[in-house]
PDB file of C-alpha atoms in Angstrom:
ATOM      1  CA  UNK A   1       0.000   0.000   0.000  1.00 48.00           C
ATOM      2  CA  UNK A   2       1.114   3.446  -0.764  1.00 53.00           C
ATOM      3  CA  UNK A   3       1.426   5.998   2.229  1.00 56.00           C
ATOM      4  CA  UNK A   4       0.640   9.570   1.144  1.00 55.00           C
ATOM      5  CA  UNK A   5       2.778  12.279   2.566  1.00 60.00           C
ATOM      6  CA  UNK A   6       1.357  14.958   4.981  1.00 57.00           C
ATOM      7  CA  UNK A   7       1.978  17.716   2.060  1.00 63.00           C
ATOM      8  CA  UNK A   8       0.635  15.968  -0.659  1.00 59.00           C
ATOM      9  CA  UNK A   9      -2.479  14.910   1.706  1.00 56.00           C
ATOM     10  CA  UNK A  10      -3.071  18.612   2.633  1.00 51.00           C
ATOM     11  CA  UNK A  11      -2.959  19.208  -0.966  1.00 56.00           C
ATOM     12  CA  UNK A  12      -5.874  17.016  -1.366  1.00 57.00           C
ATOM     13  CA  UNK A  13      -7.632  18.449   1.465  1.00 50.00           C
ATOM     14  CA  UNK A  14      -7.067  21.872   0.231  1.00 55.00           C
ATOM     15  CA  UNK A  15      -8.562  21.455  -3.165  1.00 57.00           C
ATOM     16  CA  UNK A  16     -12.005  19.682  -1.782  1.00 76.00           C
ATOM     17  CA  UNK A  17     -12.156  22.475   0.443  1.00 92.00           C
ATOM     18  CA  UNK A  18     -12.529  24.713  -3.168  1.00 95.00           C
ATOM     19  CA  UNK A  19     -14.937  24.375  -5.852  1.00 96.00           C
ATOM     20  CA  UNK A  20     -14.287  25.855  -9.242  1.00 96.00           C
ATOM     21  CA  UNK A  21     -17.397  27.684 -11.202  1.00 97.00           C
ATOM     22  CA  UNK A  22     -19.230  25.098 -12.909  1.00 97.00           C
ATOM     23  CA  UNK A  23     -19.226  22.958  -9.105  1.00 95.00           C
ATOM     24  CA  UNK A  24     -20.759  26.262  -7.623  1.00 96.00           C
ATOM     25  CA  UNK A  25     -23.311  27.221 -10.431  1.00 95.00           C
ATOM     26  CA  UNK A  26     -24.162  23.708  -9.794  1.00 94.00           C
ATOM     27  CA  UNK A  27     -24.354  24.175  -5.842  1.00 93.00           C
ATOM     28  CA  UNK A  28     -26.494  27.250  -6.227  1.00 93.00           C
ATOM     29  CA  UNK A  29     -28.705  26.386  -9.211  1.00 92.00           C
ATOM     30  CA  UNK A  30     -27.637  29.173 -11.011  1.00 94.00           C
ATOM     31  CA  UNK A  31     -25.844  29.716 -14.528  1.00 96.00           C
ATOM     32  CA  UNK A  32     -22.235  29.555 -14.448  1.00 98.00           C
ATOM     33  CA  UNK A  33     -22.115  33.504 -15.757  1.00 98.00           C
ATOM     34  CA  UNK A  34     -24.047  34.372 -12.507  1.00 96.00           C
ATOM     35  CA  UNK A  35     -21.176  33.075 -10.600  1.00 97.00           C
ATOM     36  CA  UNK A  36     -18.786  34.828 -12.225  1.00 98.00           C
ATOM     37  CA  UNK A  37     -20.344  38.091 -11.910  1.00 97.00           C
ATOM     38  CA  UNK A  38     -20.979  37.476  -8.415  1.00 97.00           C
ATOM     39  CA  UNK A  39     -17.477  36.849  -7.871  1.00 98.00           C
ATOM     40  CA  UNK A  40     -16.925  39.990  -9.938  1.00 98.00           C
ATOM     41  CA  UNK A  41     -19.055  42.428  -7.316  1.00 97.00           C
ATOM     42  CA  UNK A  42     -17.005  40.718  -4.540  1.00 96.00           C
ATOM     43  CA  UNK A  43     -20.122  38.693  -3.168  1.00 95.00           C
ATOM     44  CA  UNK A  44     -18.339  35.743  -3.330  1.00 97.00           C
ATOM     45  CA  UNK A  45     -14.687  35.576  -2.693  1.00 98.00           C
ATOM     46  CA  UNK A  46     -11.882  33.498  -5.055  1.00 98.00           C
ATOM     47  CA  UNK A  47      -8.875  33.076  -6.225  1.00 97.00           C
ATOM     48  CA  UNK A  48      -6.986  32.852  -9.003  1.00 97.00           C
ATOM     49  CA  UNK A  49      -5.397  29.475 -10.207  1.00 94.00           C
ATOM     50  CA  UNK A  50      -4.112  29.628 -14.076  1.00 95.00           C
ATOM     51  CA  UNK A  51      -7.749  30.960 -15.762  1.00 95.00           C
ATOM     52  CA  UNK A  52      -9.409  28.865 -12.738  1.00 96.00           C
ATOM     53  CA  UNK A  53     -11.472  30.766 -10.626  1.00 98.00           C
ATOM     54  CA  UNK A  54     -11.696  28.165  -7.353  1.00 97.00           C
ATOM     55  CA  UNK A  55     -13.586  29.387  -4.004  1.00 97.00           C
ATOM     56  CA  UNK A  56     -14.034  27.975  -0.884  1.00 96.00           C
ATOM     57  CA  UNK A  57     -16.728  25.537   0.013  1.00 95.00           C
ATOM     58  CA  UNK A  58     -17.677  27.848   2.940  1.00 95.00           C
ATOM     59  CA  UNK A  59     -17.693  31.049   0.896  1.00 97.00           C
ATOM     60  CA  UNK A  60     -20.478  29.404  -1.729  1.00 96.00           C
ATOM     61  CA  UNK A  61     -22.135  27.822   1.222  1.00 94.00           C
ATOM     62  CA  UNK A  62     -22.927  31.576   2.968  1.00 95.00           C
ATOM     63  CA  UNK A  63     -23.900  33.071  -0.607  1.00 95.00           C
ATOM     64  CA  UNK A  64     -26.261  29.963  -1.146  1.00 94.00           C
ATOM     65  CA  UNK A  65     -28.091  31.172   2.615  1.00 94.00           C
ATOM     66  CA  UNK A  66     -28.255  34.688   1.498  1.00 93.00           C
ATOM     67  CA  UNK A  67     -30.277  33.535  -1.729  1.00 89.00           C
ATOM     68  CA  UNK A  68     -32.356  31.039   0.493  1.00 91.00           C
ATOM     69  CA  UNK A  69     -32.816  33.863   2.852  1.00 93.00           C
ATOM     70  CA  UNK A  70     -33.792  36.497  -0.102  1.00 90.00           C
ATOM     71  CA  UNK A  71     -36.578  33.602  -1.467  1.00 89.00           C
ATOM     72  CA  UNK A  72     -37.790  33.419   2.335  1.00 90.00           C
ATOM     73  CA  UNK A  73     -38.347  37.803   2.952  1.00 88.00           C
ATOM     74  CA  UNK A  74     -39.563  37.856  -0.843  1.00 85.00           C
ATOM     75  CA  UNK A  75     -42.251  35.119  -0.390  1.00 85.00           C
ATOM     76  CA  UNK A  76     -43.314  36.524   2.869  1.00 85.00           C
ATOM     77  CA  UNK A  77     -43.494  40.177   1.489  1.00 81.00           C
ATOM     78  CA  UNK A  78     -45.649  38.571  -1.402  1.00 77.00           C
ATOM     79  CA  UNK A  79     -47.633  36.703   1.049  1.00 78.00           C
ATOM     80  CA  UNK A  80     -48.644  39.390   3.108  1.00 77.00           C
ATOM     81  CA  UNK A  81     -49.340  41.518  -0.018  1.00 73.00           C
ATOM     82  CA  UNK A  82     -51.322  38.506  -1.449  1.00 73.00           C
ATOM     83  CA  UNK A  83     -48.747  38.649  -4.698  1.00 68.00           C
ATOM     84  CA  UNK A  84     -48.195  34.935  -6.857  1.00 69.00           C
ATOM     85  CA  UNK A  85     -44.723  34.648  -5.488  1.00 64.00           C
ATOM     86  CA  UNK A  86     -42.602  32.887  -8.180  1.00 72.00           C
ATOM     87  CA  UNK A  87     -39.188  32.365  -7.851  1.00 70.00           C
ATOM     88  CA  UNK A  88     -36.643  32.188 -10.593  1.00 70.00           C
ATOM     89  CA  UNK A  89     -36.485  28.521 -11.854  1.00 72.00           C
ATOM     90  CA  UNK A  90     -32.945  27.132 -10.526  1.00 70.00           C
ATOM     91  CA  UNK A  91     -31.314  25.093 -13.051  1.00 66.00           C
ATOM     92  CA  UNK A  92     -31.106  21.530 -11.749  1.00 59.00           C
ATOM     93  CA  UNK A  93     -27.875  19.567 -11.956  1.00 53.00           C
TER      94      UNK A  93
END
């Protein structure tokens, strides 16, 4: 059996802790150009790897409670006004 060193075990630890674009658009049932422009107004936080654009698990999971969170106030706003709430469709992986 082949042992895998501490560094390159981090390494692998590292990069599940990141998700690229298409993982995230996928994560927050949302086009692949949304993430990118949310990344571009600084809503969600990257880096650069090569023309990668990887963020952290944690990062995408916040931005996918603020959406959830949005849906929730927008439904109960409609609610209360008695509007046909309907939300975006997400796109489905």
């Amino acid at each position: 059996m082949i042992e895998m060193s501490d560094e390159n075990r981090s390494a692998e630890v590292a990069a599940r802790a990141e998700v690229d674009v298409e993982e995230i658009a996928k994560i927050l049932g949302i086009a692949p150009a949304l993430v990118l422009r949310r990344m571009d107004d600084g809503r969600l936080p990257f880096r650069q790897e090569g023309t990668r654009r990887l963020a952290k698990r944690e990062d995408v999971a916040k931005l996918k409670s603020e959406f959830e969170t949005q849906e929730r106030l927008l439904r109960t706003v409609a609610e209360a006004d008695e509007i046909d709430f309907q939300p975006e469709p997400r796109l489905r992986a």
